[in-house]
Coordinates of N, CA and C in Angstrom, one line a residue:
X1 N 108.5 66.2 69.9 CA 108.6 67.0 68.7 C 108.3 68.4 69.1
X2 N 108.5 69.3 67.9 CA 107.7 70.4 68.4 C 106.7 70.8 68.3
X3 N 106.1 70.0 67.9 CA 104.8 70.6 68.2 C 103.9 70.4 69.9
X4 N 104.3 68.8 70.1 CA 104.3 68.6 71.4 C 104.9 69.3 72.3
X5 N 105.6 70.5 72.2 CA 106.1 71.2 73.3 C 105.4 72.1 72.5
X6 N 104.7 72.9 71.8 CA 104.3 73.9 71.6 C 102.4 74.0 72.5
X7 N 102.2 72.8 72.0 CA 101.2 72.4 72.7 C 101.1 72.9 73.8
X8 N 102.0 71.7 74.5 CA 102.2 71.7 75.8 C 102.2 72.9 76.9
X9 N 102.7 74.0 75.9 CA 103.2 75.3 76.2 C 101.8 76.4 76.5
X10 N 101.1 75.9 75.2 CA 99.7 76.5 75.0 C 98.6 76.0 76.1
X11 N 98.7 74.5 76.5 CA 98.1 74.0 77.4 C 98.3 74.4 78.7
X12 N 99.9 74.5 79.3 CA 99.9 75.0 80.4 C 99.5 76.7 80.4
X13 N 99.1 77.5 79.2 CA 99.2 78.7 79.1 C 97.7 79.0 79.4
X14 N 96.7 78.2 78.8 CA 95.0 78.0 79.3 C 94.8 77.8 80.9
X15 N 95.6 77.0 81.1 CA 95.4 76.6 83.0 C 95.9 77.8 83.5
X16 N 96.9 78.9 83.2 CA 97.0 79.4 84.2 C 95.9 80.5 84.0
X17 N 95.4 80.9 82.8 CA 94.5 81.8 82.7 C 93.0 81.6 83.2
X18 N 93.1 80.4 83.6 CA 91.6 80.0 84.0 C 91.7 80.1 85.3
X19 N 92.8 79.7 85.7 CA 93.3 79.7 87.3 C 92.7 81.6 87.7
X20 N 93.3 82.4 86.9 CA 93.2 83.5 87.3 C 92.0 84.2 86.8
X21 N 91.3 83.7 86.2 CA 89.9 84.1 85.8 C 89.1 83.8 86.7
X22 N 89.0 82.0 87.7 CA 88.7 81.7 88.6 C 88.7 82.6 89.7
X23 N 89.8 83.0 90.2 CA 90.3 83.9 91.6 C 89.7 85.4 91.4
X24 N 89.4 85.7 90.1 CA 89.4 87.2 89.8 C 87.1 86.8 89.9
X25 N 86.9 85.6 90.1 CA 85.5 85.5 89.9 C 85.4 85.3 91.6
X26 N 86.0 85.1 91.9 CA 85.9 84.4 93.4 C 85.7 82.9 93.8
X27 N 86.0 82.3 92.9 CA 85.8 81.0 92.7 C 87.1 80.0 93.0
X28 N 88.3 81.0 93.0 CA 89.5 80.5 93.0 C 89.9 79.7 94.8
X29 N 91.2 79.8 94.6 CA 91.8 79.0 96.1 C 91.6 80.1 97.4
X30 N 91.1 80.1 98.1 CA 90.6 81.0 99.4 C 92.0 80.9 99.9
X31 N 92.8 80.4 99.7 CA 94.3 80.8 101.0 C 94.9 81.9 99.7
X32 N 94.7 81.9 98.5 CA 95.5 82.8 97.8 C 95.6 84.2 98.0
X33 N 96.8 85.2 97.9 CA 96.8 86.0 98.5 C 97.0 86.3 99.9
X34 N 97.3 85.2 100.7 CA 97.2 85.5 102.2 C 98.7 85.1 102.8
X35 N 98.9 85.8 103.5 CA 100.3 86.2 104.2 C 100.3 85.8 105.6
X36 N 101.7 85.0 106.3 CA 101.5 84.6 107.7 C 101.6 85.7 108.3
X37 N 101.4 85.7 109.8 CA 101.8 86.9 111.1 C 103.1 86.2 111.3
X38 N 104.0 87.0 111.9 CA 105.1 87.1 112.4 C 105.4 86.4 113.2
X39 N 104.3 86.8 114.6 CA 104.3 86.6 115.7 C 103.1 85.1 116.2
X40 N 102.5 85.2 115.6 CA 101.1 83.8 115.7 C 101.1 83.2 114.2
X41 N 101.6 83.8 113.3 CA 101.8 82.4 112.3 C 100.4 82.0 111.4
X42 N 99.5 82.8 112.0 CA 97.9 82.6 111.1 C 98.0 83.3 110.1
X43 N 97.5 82.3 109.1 CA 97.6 83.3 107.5 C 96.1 84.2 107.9
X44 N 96.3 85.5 107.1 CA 95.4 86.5 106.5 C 95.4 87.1 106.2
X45 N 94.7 87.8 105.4 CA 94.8 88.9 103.7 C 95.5 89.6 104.1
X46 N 95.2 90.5 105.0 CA 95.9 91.7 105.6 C 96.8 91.7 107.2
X47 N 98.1 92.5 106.6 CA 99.0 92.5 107.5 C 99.5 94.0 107.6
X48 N 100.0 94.6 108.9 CA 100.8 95.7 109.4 C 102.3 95.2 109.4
X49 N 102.8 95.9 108.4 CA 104.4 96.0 108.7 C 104.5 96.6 109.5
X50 N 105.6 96.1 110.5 CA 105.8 96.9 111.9 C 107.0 96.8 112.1
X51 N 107.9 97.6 113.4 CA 108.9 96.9 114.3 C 108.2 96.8 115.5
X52 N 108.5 95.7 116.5 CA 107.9 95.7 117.8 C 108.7 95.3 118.9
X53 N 110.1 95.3 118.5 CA 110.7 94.7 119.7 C 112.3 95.4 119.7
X54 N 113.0 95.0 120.6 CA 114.0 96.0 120.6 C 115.6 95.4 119.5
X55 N 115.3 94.7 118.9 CA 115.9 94.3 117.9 C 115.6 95.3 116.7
X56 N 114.8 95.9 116.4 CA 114.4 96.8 115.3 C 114.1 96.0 113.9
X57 N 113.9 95.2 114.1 CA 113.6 94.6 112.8 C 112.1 94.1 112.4
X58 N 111.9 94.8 111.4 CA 110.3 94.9 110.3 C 109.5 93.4 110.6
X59 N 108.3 93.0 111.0 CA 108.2 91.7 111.0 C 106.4 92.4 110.6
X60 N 105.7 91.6 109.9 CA 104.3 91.6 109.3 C 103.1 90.7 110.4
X61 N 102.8 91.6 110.7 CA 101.7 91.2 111.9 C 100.3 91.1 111.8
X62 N 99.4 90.3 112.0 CA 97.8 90.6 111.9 C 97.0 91.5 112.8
X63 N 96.1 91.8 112.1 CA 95.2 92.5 113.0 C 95.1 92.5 114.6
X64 N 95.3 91.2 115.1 CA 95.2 90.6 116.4 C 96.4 91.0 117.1
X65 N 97.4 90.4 116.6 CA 98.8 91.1 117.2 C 99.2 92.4 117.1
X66 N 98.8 93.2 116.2 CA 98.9 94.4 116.0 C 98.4 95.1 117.2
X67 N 97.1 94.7 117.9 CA 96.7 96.0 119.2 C 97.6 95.4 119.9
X68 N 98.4 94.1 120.0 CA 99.0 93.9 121.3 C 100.5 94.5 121.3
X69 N 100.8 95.0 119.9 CA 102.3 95.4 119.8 C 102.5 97.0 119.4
X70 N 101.3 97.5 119.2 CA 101.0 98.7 119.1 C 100.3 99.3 120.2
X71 N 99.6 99.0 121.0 CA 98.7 99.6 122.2 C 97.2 99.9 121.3
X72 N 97.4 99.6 119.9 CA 96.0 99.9 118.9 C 95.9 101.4 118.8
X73 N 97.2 102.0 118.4 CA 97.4 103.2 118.1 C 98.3 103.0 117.0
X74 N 98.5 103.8 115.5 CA 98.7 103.7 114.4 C 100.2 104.2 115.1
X75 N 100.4 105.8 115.5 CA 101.6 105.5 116.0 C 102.4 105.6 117.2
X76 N 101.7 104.2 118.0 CA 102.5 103.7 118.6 C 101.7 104.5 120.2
X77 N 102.4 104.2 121.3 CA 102.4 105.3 122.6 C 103.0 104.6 123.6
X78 N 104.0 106.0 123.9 CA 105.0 105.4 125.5 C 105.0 104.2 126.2
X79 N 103.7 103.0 126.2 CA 104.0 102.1 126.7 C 104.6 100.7 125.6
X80 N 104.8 101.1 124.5 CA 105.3 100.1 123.1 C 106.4 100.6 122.6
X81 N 107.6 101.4 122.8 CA 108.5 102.0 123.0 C 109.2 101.6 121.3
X82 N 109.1 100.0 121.4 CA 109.9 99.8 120.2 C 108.6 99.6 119.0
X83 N 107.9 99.9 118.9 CA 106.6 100.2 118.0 C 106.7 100.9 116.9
X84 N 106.7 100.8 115.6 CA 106.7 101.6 114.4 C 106.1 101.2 113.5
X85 N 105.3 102.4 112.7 CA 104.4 101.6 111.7 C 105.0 101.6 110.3
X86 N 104.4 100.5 109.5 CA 105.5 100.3 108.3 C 104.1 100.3 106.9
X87 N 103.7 100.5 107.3 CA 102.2 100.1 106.0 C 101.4 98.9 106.2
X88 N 100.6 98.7 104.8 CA 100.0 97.7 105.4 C 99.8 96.9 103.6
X89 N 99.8 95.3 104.1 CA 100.8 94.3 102.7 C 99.5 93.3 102.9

C-alpha cells in the first residue's frame, strides 16, 4: 500500500543519515572514501593523478608509487621523462 512504501522510503531515508552521521563522527566504515593505486592496487585516502609512462595516459597513484614514478619531485626530472603532475583526489 502506500503507506508501506512511504514508510519504507522514510526508513531507508533514516539509515542513510545515520550512516553519514556515523562517518562524519568517525565511527563510520574505515575503507570509505579510499581509492585504489593504479600501479599496486592498495586502497588509500590519498592519491596523485599522474601520467607515468609513455602511453600518456592519467592513472591515480599512492604515495609509495609516486617517488617511484616521479623521482619525488612534484615536477617531475630528466630521469622520469613521461612524468606529469595532475593533482591530488
Amino acid at each position: 500500500s502506500t503507506m508501506d512504501v512511504k514508510a519504507q522510503r522514510k526508513a531507508e531515508k533514516k539509515r542513510k543519515k545515520a550512516e553519514r552521521r556515523a562517518q562524519r563522527e568517525g565511527r563510520g566504515d574505515p575503507m570509505a572514501g579510499q581509492k585504489q593505486c593504479t600501479l599496486c592496487n592498495k586502497s588509500v585516502n590519498l592519491l596523485v593523478r599522474c601520467t607515468y609512462d609513455e602511453s600518456g595516459a592519467w592513472g591515480m597513484v599512492c604515495g609509495k608509487c609516486w617517488n617511484e614514478v616521479s623521482g619525488g619531485v612534484v615536477d617531475g626530472d630528466g630521469a622520469h621523462p613521461h612524468y606529469r603532475y595532475g593533482g591530488l583526489w
